[in-house]
Amino acid sequence: MTNTTQMEEHRAYRKNVSCQGLIYLGFEELPIKVINLSLSGFLAELSDKQPGHRVKDIFNSLQVSPRVDIYLPDMRIAGEAEVVRVETVDAGLLIGIEFRDLSYDIDSLLYNRRAYRKNLNTLGEIVIGAGEYVFTTQNVSVDGLMVRIARVLDIQTGSRVSFSFKDQQVEGEAEVIWVDFDEHTTLLGLKYVHLQRDQLPGVPRFVRDQVLSAR
């Protein structure tokens, strides 16, 4: 058996497909066309035909950080991935992507909710009543966030709270949408009422209409 044959056997099977999606990199949500797909990842084309696309800038940003967020509505996939291959072609860029942290139930993730929720663990502070507490985010979106506080607190849905992220220099006010407890922690679902800035850096919106308009 030749080395080439062995490599082909070990390589994951890739199915040729043609579907549209979005990739979030360089703080932009950009349309992509998936060329082939496997259980471990996919190959996509990022076109340079649309105004504002800067292939060199995109290429450079991938060298700095290969982690990206992806949204493939036809495959019912959204989540985090890693760029493992970049190649310039006449049409723009060919990007090889490996899946890392995905959600497959995007019917509830992206249709019942307004925006994509990015799994993100970072520290912040929240003011509830007269107390100030440290929290850890579980996930973050452009509409709200889920946070965990390492103590059981008495808080009701509909309450207004103030919060801040020191690392990202973001602060604002949110409404408590739901509350859950276990023996030692409080888990809160929060919806933004006011943000100091228009958007959270590094968090895409990802809505299906963006993909449909790109077709």
Coordinates of C-alpha atoms in Angstrom, one line a residue:
M1 CA 0.0 0.0 0.0
T2 CA 1.4 3.4 -1.0
N3 CA 1.8 6.4 1.4
T4 CA -0.7 8.3 -0.7
T5 CA -3.3 5.5 -0.3
Q6 CA -2.7 5.4 3.4
M7 CA -3.2 9.1 3.7
E8 CA -6.5 9.0 1.8
E9 CA -7.8 6.2 4.1
H10 CA -6.9 8.2 7.2
R11 CA -8.3 11.4 5.9
A12 CA -11.9 12.0 6.9
Y13 CA -14.5 11.5 4.1
R14 CA -15.5 14.8 2.6
K15 CA -18.8 15.3 0.9
N16 CA -19.1 17.9 -1.9
V17 CA -21.8 20.4 -1.0
S18 CA -22.9 23.8 -2.0
C19 CA -24.4 25.9 0.8
Q20 CA -24.0 29.4 2.2
G21 CA -23.0 30.5 5.7
L22 CA -21.3 33.2 7.7
I23 CA -17.9 33.4 9.3
Y24 CA -16.9 35.9 12.0
L25 CA -13.3 37.1 11.8
G26 CA -11.6 40.5 12.0
F27 CA -14.7 41.7 13.9
E28 CA -16.8 41.2 10.7
E29 CA -19.5 38.8 9.7
L30 CA -18.6 37.6 6.2
P31 CA -20.5 35.4 3.8
I32 CA -18.9 32.1 2.8
K33 CA -19.7 29.3 0.4
V34 CA -19.1 25.8 1.7
I35 CA -17.4 23.6 -0.9
N36 CA -17.1 20.3 0.9
L37 CA -17.9 19.0 4.4
S38 CA -16.7 16.2 6.7
L39 CA -17.4 15.2 10.3
S40 CA -14.3 17.2 11.4
G41 CA -14.7 20.4 9.3
F42 CA -15.2 21.9 5.9
L43 CA -13.6 23.8 3.1
A44 CA -15.2 27.2 2.2
E45 CA -14.7 30.0 -0.2
L46 CA -14.7 33.6 0.9
S47 CA -15.4 35.8 -2.1
D48 CA -13.6 39.1 -2.8
K49 CA -16.4 40.3 -5.2
Q50 CA -18.4 42.2 -2.6
P51 CA -17.5 45.8 -1.7
G52 CA -15.5 46.2 1.5
H53 CA -13.9 42.8 1.6
R54 CA -10.2 43.1 2.3
V55 CA -8.5 39.8 1.6
K56 CA -5.1 40.9 2.9
D57 CA -6.5 42.2 6.1
I58 CA -8.6 39.0 6.6
F59 CA -5.6 36.8 5.8
N60 CA -3.5 38.8 8.4
S61 CA -6.1 38.5 11.0
L62 CA -6.2 34.7 10.6
Q63 CA -2.5 34.6 11.2
V64 CA -3.0 36.4 14.5
S65 CA -5.9 34.2 15.7
P66 CA -7.1 31.2 13.9
R67 CA -10.2 30.8 16.1
V68 CA -13.4 31.9 14.4
D69 CA -17.2 31.6 14.9
I70 CA -19.3 30.0 12.1
Y71 CA -22.9 29.7 11.2
L72 CA -24.2 27.2 8.6
P73 CA -28.0 27.3 8.7
D74 CA -28.6 24.7 6.1
M75 CA -26.5 22.2 8.2
R76 CA -28.1 23.5 11.4
I77 CA -24.6 24.2 12.8
A78 CA -23.3 27.2 14.7
G79 CA -20.3 27.6 17.0
E80 CA -16.5 27.9 17.3
A81 CA -14.0 26.5 14.8
E82 CA -10.3 26.9 13.9
V83 CA -8.9 27.9 10.6
V84 CA -6.2 25.3 9.7
R85 CA -5.6 26.3 6.0
V86 CA -5.8 29.5 4.0
E87 CA -5.1 29.8 0.3
T88 CA -5.5 32.7 -2.0
V89 CA -7.4 32.1 -5.2
D90 CA -8.7 34.3 -8.0
A91 CA -12.1 34.6 -6.4
G92 CA -10.7 35.5 -2.9
L93 CA -9.7 32.9 -0.2
L94 CA -10.1 29.2 0.3
I95 CA -10.4 28.5 4.0
G96 CA -10.0 25.1 5.6
I97 CA -11.9 24.9 8.9
E98 CA -11.9 22.3 11.8
F99 CA -14.9 22.2 14.2
R100 CA -14.1 22.9 17.8
D101 CA -17.2 23.8 19.9
L102 CA -20.5 23.5 18.1
S103 CA -24.2 23.7 18.7
Y104 CA -26.4 21.5 16.5
D105 CA -29.8 22.6 17.8
I106 CA -29.8 26.0 16.1
D107 CA -33.6 25.8 15.6
S108 CA -33.9 26.9 19.3
L109 CA -30.5 28.6 19.4
L110 CA -31.0 31.0 16.6
Y111 CA -34.7 31.0 15.7
N112 CA -36.4 31.2 19.1
R113 CA -33.6 33.5 20.3
R114 CA -32.7 36.7 18.3
A115 CA -29.0 36.2 18.2
Y116 CA -26.2 33.6 18.4
R117 CA -24.8 32.9 21.9
K118 CA -21.0 32.5 22.0
N119 CA -19.6 30.2 24.7
L120 CA -17.3 32.5 26.6
N121 CA -15.9 32.3 30.1
T122 CA -14.8 35.7 31.5
L123 CA -15.1 37.5 34.8
G124 CA -17.2 40.4 35.6
E125 CA -18.9 42.2 38.5
I126 CA -22.7 42.6 39.1
V127 CA -24.6 44.8 41.5
I128 CA -27.7 43.2 43.0
G129 CA -29.5 45.3 45.6
A130 CA -26.9 46.6 47.9
G131 CA -24.4 43.9 47.2
E132 CA -21.6 43.6 44.6
Y133 CA -20.7 40.1 43.3
V134 CA -18.2 38.5 41.0
F135 CA -19.6 36.4 38.2
T136 CA -18.4 34.1 35.4
T137 CA -20.1 34.2 32.1
Q138 CA -21.4 31.0 30.6
N139 CA -22.3 32.5 27.2
V140 CA -22.6 35.9 25.7
S141 CA -24.6 37.4 22.8
V142 CA -25.3 40.8 21.4
D143 CA -28.7 40.7 23.2
G144 CA -27.8 39.3 26.6
L145 CA -25.7 36.9 28.7
M146 CA -25.8 34.0 31.0
V147 CA -23.7 34.3 34.2
R148 CA -22.9 32.1 37.2
I149 CA -22.4 33.6 40.7
A150 CA -20.6 31.4 43.3
R151 CA -23.3 31.8 46.0
V152 CA -27.0 31.5 46.4
L153 CA -28.7 34.9 46.1
D154 CA -32.3 36.0 46.6
I155 CA -33.2 37.7 43.3
Q156 CA -36.4 37.8 41.3
T157 CA -37.1 37.7 37.6
G158 CA -37.8 41.2 36.2
S159 CA -35.1 42.8 38.5
R160 CA -32.7 45.3 37.1
V161 CA -29.0 44.8 37.7
S162 CA -25.8 46.7 36.8
F163 CA -22.8 44.8 35.5
S164 CA -19.3 45.3 34.1
F165 CA -16.5 43.5 32.3
K166 CA -13.1 45.0 33.3
D167 CA -11.1 43.3 30.6
Q168 CA -13.4 44.4 27.8
Q169 CA -14.2 47.8 29.4
V170 CA -17.9 47.2 29.0
E171 CA -20.5 48.1 31.5
G172 CA -24.3 48.3 31.4
E173 CA -27.7 47.5 32.9
A174 CA -29.7 44.3 32.4
E175 CA -33.0 42.7 33.2
V176 CA -33.1 39.3 34.9
I177 CA -35.1 37.1 32.6
W178 CA -34.7 33.8 34.5
V179 CA -33.0 32.5 37.7
D180 CA -31.8 29.0 38.5
F181 CA -30.0 27.6 41.6
D182 CA -28.0 24.7 42.7
E183 CA -26.5 24.0 46.1
H184 CA -23.8 26.6 46.0
T185 CA -24.4 28.9 42.9
T186 CA -26.9 31.2 41.2
L187 CA -27.3 31.1 37.5
L188 CA -28.9 34.2 35.8
G189 CA -30.2 34.8 32.3
L190 CA -29.8 38.5 31.6
K191 CA -31.1 40.7 28.8
Y192 CA -29.4 44.0 28.1
V193 CA -31.4 47.2 28.9
H194 CA -28.4 49.5 28.4
L195 CA -24.8 49.0 27.2
Q196 CA -22.0 51.5 27.4
R197 CA -21.0 50.6 23.8
D198 CA -23.0 49.4 20.8
Q199 CA -21.6 45.9 20.7
L200 CA -19.4 43.5 22.6
P201 CA -16.0 42.9 20.8
G202 CA -15.6 39.4 19.4
V203 CA -19.3 38.5 19.6
P204 CA -21.2 38.1 16.3
R205 CA -25.0 38.4 15.8
F206 CA -25.5 35.6 13.2
V207 CA -29.1 35.7 12.0
R208 CA -30.5 33.7 9.2
D209 CA -31.6 36.7 7.1
Q210 CA -27.9 37.6 6.6
V211 CA -27.3 34.3 4.9
L212 CA -30.4 34.6 2.8
S213 CA -29.5 38.1 1.6
A214 CA -26.0 36.9 0.6
R215 CA -27.4 34.2 -1.8

